[in-house]
Coordinates of C-alpha atoms in Angstrom, one line a residue:
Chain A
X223 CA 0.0 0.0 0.0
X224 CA 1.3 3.7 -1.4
X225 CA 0.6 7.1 -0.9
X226 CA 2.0 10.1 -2.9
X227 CA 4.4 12.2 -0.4
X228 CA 6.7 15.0 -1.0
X229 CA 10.0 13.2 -0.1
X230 CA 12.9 15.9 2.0
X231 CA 16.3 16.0 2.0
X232 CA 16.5 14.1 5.1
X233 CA 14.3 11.2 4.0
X234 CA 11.0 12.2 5.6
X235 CA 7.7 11.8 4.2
X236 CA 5.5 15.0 3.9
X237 CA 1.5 15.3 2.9
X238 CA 2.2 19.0 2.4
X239 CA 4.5 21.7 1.0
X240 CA 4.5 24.8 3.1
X241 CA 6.8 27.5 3.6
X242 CA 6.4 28.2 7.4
X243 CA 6.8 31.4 8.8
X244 CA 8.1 30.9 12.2
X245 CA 8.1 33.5 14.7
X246 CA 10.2 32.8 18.3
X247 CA 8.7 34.7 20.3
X248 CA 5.1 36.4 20.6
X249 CA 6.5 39.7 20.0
X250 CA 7.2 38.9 16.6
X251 CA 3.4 37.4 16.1
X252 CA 2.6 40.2 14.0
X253 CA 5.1 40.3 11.8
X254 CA 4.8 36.7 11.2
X255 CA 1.4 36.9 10.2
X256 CA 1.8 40.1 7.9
X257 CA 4.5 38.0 5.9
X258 CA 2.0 34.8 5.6
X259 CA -1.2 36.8 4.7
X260 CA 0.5 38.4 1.9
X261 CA 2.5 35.4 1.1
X262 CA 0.8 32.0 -0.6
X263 CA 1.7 28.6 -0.1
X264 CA 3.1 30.2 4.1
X265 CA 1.6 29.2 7.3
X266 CA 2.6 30.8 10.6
X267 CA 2.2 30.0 14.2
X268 CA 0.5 32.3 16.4
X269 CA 1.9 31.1 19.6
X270 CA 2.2 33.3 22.8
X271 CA 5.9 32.1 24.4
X272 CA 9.3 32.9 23.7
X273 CA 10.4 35.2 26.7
X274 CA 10.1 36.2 30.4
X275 CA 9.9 32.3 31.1
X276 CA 12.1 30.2 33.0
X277 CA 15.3 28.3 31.8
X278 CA 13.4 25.1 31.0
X279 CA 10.6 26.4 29.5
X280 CA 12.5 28.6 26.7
X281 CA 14.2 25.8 26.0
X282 CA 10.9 23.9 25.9
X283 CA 9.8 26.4 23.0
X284 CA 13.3 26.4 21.1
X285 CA 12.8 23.1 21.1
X286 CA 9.1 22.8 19.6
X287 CA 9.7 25.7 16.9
X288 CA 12.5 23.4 15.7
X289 CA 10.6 20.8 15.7
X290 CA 7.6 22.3 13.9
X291 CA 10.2 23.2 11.2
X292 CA 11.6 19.9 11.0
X293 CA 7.9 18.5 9.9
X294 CA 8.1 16.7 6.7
X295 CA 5.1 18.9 5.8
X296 CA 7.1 22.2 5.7
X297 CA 9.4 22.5 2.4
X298 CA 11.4 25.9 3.8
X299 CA 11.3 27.7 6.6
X300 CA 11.2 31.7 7.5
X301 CA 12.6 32.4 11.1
X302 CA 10.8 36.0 12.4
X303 CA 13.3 36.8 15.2
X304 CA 12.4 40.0 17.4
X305 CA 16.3 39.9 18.3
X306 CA 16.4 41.1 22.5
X307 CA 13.7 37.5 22.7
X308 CA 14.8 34.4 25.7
X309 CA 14.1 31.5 22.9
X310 CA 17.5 30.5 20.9
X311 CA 16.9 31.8 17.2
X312 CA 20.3 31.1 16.4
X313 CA 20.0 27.5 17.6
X314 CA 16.6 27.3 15.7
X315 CA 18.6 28.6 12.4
X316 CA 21.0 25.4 12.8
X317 CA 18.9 22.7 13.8
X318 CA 16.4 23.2 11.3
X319 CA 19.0 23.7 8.3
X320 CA 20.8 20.6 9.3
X321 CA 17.8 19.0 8.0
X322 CA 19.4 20.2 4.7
X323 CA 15.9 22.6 4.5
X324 CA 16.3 26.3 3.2
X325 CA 15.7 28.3 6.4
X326 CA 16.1 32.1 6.6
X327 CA 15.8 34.5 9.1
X328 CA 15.4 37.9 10.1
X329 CA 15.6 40.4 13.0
X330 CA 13.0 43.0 13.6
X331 CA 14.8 45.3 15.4
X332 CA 18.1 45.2 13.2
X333 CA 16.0 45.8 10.0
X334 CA 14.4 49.1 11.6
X335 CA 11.3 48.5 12.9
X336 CA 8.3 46.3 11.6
X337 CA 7.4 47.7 8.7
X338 CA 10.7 47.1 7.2
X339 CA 10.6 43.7 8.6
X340 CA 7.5 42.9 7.0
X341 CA 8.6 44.4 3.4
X342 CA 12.2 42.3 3.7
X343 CA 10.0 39.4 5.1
X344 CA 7.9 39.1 2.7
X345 CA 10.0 38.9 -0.2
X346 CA 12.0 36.3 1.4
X347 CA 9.0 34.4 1.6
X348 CA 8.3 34.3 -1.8
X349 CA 11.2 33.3 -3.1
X350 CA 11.5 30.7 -0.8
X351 CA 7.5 29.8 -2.1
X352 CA 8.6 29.6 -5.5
X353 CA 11.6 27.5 -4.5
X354 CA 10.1 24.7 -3.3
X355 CA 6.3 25.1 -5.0
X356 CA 7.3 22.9 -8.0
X357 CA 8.8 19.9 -5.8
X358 CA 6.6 16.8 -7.1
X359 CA 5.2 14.5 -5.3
X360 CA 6.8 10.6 -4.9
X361 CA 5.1 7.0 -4.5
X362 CA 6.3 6.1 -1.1
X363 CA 5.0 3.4 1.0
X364 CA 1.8 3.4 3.5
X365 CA 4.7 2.2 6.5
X366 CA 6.4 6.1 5.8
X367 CA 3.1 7.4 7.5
X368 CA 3.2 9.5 10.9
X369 CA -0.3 9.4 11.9
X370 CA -1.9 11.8 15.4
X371 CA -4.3 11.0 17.1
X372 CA -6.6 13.3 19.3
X373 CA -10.3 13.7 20.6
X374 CA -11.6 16.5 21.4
X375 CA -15.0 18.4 22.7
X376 CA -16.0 14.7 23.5
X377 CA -19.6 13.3 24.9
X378 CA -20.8 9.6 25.4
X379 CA -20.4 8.4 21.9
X380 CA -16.8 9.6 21.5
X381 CA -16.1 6.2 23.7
X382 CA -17.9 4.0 21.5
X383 CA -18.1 4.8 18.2
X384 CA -15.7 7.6 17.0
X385 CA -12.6 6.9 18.9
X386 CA -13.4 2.8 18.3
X387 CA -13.0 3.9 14.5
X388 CA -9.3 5.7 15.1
X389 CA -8.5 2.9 17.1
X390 CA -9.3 0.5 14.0
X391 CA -7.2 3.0 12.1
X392 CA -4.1 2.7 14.4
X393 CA -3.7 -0.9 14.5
X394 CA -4.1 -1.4 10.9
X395 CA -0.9 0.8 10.5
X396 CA 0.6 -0.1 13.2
X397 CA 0.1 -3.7 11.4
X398 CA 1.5 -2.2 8.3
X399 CA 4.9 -0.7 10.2
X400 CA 4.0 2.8 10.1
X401 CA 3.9 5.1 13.2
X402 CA 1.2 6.4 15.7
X403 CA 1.4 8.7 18.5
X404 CA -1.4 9.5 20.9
X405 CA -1.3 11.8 23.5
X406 CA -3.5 14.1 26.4
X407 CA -2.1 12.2 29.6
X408 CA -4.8 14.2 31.2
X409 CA -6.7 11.7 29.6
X410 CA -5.2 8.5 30.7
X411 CA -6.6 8.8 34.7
X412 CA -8.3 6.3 35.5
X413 CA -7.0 4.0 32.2
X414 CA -3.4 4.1 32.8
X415 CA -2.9 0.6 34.1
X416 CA -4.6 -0.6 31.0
X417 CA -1.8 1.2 29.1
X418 CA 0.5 0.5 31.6
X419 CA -0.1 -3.3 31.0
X420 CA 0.4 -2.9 26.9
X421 CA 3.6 -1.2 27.6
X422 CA 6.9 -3.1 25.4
X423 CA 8.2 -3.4 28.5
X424 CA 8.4 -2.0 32.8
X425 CA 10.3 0.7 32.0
X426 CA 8.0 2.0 29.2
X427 CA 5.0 0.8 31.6
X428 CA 6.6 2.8 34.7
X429 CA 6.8 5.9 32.8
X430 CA 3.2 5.9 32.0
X431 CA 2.3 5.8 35.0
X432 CA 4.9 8.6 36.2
X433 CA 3.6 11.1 33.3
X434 CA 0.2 10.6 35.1
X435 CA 1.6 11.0 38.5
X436 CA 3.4 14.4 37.1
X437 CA 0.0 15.4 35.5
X438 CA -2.3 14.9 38.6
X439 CA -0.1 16.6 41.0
X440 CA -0.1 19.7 38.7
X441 CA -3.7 19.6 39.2
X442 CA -4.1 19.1 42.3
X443 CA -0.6 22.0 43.2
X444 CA -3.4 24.6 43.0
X445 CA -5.1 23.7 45.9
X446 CA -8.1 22.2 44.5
X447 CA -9.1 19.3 42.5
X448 CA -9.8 18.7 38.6
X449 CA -13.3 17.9 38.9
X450 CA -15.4 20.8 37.2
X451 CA -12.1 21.5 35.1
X452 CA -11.9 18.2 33.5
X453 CA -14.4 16.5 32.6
X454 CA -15.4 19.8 30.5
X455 CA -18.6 22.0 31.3
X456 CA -19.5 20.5 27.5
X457 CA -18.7 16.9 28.4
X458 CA -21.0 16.7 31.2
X459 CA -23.6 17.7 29.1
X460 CA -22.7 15.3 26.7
X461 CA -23.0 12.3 29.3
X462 CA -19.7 12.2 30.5
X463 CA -19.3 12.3 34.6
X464 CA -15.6 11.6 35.7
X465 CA -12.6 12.1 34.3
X466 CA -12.4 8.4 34.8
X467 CA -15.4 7.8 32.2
X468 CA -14.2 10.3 29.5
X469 CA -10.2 8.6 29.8
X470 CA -11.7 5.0 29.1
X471 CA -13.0 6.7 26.2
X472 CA -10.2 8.3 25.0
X473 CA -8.1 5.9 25.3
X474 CA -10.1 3.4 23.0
X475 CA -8.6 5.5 19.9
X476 CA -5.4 4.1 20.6
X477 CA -6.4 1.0 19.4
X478 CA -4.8 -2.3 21.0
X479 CA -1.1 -2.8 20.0
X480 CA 1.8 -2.6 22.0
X481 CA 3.5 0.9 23.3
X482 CA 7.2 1.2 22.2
X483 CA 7.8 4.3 24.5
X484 CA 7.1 8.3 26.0
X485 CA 7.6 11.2 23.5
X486 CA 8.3 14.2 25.8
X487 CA 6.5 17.4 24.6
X488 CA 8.7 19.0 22.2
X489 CA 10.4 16.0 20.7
X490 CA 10.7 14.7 17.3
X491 CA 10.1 11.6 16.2
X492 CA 13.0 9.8 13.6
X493 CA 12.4 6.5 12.3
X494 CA 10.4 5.1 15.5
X495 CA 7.8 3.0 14.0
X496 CA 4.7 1.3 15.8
X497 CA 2.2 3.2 18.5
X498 CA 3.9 5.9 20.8
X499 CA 2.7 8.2 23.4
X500 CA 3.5 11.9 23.6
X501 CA 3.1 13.8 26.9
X502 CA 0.8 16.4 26.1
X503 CA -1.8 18.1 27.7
X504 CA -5.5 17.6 26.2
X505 CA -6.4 21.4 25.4
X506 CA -6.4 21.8 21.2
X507 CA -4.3 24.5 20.9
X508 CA -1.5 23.2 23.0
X509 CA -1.9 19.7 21.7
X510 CA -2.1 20.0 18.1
X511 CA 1.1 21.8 18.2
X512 CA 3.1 19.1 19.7
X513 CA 1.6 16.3 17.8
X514 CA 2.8 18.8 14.4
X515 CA 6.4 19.0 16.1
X516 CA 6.6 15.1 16.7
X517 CA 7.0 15.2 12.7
X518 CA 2.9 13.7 12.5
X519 CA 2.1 14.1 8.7
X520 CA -1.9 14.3 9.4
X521 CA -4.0 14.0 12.8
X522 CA -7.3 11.9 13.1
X523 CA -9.3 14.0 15.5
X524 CA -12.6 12.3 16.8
X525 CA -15.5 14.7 18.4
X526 CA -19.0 14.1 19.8
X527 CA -19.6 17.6 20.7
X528 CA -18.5 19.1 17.2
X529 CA -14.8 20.7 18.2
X530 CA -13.6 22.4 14.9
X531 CA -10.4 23.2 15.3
X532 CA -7.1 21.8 12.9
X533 CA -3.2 23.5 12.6
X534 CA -1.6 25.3 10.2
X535 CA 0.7 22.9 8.8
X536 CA -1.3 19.1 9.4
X537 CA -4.1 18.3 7.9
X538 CA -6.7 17.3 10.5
X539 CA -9.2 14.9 10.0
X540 CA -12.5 14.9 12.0
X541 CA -14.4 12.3 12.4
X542 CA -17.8 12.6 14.6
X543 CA -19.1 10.0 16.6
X544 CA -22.7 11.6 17.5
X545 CA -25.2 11.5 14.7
X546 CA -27.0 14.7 15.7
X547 CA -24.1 16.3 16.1
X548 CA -22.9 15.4 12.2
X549 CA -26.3 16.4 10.9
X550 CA -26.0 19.9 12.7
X551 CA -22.1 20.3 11.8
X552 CA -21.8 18.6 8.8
X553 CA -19.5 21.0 6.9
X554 CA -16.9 20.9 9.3
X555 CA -17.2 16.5 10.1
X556 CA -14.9 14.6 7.5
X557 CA -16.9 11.5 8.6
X558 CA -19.7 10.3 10.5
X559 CA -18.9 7.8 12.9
X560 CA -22.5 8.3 15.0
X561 CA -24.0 5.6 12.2
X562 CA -22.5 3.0 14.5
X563 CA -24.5 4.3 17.4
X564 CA -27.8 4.3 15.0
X565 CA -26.3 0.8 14.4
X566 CA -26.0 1.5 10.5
X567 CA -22.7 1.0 10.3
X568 CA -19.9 -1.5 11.9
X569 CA -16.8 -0.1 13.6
X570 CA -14.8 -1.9 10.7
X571 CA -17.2 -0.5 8.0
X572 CA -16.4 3.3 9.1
X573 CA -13.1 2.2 10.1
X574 CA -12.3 1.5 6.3
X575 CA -14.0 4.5 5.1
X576 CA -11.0 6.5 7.5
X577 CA -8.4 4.7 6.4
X578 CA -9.2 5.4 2.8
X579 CA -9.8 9.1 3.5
X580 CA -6.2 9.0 5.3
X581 CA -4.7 7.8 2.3
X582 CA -6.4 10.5 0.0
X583 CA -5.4 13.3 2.5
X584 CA -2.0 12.0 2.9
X585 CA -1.5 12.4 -1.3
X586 CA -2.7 16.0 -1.3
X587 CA -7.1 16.1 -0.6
X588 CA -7.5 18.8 1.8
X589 CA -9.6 18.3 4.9
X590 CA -13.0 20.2 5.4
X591 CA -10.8 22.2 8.1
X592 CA -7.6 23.1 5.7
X593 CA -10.2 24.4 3.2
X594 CA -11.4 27.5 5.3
X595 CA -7.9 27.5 7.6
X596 CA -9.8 27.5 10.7
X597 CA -6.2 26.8 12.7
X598 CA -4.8 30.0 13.7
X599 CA -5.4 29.4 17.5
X600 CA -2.5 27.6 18.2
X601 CA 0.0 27.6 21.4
X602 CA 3.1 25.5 23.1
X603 CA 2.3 23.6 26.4
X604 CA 4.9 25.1 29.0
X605 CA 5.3 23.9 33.0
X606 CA 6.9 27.0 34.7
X607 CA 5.2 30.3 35.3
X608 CA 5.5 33.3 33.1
X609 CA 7.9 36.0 34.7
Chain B
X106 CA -44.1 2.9 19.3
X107 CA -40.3 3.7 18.6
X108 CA -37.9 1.6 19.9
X109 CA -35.8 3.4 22.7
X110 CA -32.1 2.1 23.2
X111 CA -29.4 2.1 25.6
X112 CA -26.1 0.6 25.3
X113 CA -23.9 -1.6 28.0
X114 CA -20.4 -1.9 26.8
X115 CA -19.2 -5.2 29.6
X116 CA -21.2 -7.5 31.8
X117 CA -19.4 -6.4 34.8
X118 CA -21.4 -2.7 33.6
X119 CA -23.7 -1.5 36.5
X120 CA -24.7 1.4 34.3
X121 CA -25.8 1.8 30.3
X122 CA -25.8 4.8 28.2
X123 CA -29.0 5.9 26.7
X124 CA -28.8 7.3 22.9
X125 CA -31.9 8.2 22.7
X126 CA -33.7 11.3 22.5
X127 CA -36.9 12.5 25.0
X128 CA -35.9 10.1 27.4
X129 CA -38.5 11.0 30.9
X130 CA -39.7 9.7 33.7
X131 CA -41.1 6.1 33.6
X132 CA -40.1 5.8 29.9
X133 CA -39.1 2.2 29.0
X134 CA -36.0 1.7 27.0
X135 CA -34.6 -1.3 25.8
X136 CA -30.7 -2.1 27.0
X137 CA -28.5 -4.3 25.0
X138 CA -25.1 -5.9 25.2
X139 CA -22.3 -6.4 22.7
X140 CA -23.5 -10.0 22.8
X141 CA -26.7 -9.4 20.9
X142 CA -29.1 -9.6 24.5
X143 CA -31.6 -7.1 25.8
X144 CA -33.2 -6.4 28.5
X145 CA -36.0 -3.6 29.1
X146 CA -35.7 -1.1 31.9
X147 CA -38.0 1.3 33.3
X148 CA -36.1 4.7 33.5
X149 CA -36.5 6.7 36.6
X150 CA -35.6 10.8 36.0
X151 CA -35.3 12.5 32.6
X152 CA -32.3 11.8 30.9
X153 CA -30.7 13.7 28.3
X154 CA -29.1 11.7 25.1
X155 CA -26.1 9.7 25.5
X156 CA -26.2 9.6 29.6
X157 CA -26.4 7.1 31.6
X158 CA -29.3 5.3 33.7
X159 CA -28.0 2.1 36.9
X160 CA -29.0 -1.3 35.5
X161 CA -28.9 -2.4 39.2
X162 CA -29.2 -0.9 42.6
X163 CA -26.2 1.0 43.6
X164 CA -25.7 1.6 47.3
X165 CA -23.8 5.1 48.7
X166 CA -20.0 4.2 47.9
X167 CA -20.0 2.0 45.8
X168 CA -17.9 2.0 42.5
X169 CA -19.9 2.7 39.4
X170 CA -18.4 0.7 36.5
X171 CA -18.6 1.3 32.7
X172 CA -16.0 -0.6 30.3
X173 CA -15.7 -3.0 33.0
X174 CA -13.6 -0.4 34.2
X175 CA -14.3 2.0 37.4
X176 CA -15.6 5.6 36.3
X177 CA -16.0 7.4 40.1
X178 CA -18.4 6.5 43.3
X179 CA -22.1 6.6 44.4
X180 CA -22.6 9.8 46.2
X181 CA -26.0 8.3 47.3
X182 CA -28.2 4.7 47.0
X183 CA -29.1 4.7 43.1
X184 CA -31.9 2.6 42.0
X185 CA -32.2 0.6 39.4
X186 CA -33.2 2.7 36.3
X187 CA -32.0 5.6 38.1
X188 CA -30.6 8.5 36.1
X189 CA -26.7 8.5 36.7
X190 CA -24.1 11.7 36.6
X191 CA -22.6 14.2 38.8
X192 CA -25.6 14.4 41.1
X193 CA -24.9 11.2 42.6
X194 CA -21.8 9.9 41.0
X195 CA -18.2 11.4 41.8
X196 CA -14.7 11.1 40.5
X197 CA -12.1 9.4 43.0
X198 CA -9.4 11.0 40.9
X199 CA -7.4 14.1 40.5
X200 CA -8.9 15.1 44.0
X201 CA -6.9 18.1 45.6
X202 CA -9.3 17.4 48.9
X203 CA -8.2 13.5 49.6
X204 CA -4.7 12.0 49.8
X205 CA -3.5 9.0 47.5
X206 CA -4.3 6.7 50.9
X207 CA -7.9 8.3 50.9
X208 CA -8.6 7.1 47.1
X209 CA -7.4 3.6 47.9
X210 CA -9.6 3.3 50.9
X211 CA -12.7 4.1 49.7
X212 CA -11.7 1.4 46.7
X213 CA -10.9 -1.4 48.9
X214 CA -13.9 -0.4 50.6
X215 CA -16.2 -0.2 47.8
X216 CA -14.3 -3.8 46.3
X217 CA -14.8 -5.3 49.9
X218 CA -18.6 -4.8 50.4
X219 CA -19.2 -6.0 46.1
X220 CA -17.2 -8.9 47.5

């Protein structure tokens, strides 16, 4: 089995060809987005971190905006440095052109303000777009794929019907020696000796559980407790009563093979194959953003609730597991997984219909959210305080 | 009349979810298993799509168990075909107000008197 991937310098597969636009710090936001509104075939990253953070956590965001420019989707890459800014552009520059990727940058407050920076940006940006907009696309086989997985604004159904149908998805390519990675460790209390127990082996197993440990005692360092914050005001309506009910759920879309290992938040993922987890938060915008810097080509993202949002640079399908909800949202639902609830469709039956959307999506068919870009609220998941 | 269905995903379930709509007081709905049985139930409390009604009685502290799994504790005695969701069902996880020791006490507890 083959999909049609834009193969880099460094071997990685790609389902897309963007010139990213990469700002390190939020001051240079605006610029950033100036450049990539004006400029075709860019995307940018509206995140809010870069400065006036602890050690760790700068080097958190370094870390991620490499890896978001390391993504097989991105063909070249635009740094938008403010210049006086905590993160490491200069680190950024290297790591990302080691790749063997064309990566520029520029200073804000060397060019003369941000007018200047926006005119000089710009038409670095479009040379670097009609660089790389002619690459071709290659044949490459289904076990090059990097699929993320995600549910979000979930109710009752996500746990047995849309999440079931990822999970389908994930051990078929797991099966076929490609890679998955699932994260939102939120998500895992009150599930995580079952993924504990399908751990490769105790020390994988013993992390699991440690992520969790790390995750509840962030919770509960504020004094209070979860409940109210997770499960959702919206899950609650949807059914959903503990965190313990909506983590069985989740966890379904990881399917049932073995996990290899613990991603931390800002890694990227080399020539790992099989089913992975990544420690991530559940919230979208923080989420989707480290699933893009693991190097994932595409995310499957299952709702019950209708939760719309995708990322600049992966395609995200969606695929709804309540059928009211798909009748209601139905422009922005790739697929309608709530059929297995009316009991019109098996598991397997929708579970087929995904995969062959993945493969489409992974050779070039945009995603109901790609078409009207409904990803520009984006941000990197970071443990200290801001100071 | 229109058939009203609810869904138990293991046999060790003490609740089902209902994915139905207009789902009252007294309304009977029909629960079945991934095995292909059914059972009907008389529902007590309105109940909104895709939440969840006891298929037993469920005394104060006991687990409540969906997936086979545990999903929180009775906050009070639950009938059977007893609407079921924060008002009488809590999560015994992530709680800033109980210590690890506390969590594992009221689920030795609960496991004790199922046993």
């Amino acid at each position: 089995m083959e999909f049609m991937g834009y193969v880099r310098p460094d071997g990685r597969v790609g389902s897309r060809n963007h010139v990213a636009v990469i700002p390190s710090v939020t001051c240079a936001n605006d610029v950033a987005i100036a450049i990539s509104r004006q400029v075709q075939g860019t995307v940018t990253y509206q995140h809010h971190h870069g400065c006036c953070q602890m050690p760790p956590d700068l080097e958190r965001v370094t870390d991620t905006l490499i890896s978001l420019g390391l993504s097989p989707n991105v063909a070249a890459v635009l740094i938008v440095s403010l210049g006086c800014e905590g993160t490491d552009h200069e680190r950024m520059y290297r790591e990302i052109a080691a790749s063997g990727k064309h990566v520029e940058i520029i200073h804000v407050q060397e060019l003369g303000g941000v007018s200047k920076a926006i005119q000089v940006g710009t038409d670095i940006a479009r040379s670097l777009v009609i660089e790389v907009s002619g690459l071709q696309r290659e044949l490459v086989d289904i076990s090059r794929a990097i699929m993320a997985i995600k549910c979000g604004g979930s109710d009752t159904t996500s746990g047995m019907a849309s999440n079931c149908v990822i999970g389908y998805v994930a051990d078929k390519l797991v099966d076929l020696g490609a890679t998955v990675i699932f994260g939102e460790t939120t998500e895992f209390i009150g599930g995580e000796h079952l993924l504990a127990r399908r751990a490769v082996n105790k020390a994988v197993a013993d992390r699991i559980y440690q992520i969790v440990e790390n995750m509840e005692n962030r919770a509960k360092s504020i004094g209070c407790d979860m409940r109210r914050g997770q499960p959702t005001p919206g899950n609650i309506a949807g059914g959903l009563s503990s965190i313990e009910e909506k983590s069985l759920g989740a966890i379904m879309k990881s399917g049932t093979r073995p996990i290899q290992g613990v991603l931390d938040y800002p890694e990227h993922i080399s020539d790992q194959k099989g089913l992975w987890i990544k420690d991530t938060p559940g919230r979208e915008p923080e989420i989707l953003t480290g699933m893009a810097a693991t190097g994932a080509q595409f995310m499957m993202f299952s709702t019950g609730r209708g939760a719309p949002q995708g990322f600049p640079s992966m395609p995200v399908i969606k695929i709804c597991g309540n059928p009211n909800t798909y009748k209601r949202m139905e422009n922005d639902m790739d697929l309608n997984a709530g059929l297995i609830i009316t009991g019109e469709k098996t598991i397997e039956q929708v579970g087929e219909e995904a995969f062959s959307k993945m493969l489409r999506v992974l050779s070039g068919e945009m995603t109901k959210n790609e078409t009207i870009q409904y990803f520009s609220s984006i941000d990197i998941h970071c443990l200290g305080p801001v100071i | 009349m229109e058939l009203k269905l609810a869904l138990k995903v293991t046999d060790k379930d003490n609740v089902a979810t209902i994915f139905s709509e207009g789902i009252s007081d007294g309304t009977t709905v029909e629960i079945r298993d991934k095995k292909g049985g059914s059972e009907i139930e008389t529902v007590i409390g309105d109940v909104p799509y895709g939440h969840k009604i006891a298929v037993r009685d469920i005394k104060k502290g006991e687990l409540i168990i969906k997936y086979g799994e545990e999903i929180g504790m009775a906050t009070a005695d639950i009938k059977k075909g007893e609407y079921v969701h924060v008002h009488n069902l809590d999560s015994i996880r992530g709680r800033g107000d109980w210590s690890e020791e506390d969590t594992e006490a009221i689920r030795s507890k609960a496991a004790k008197e199922e046993a």
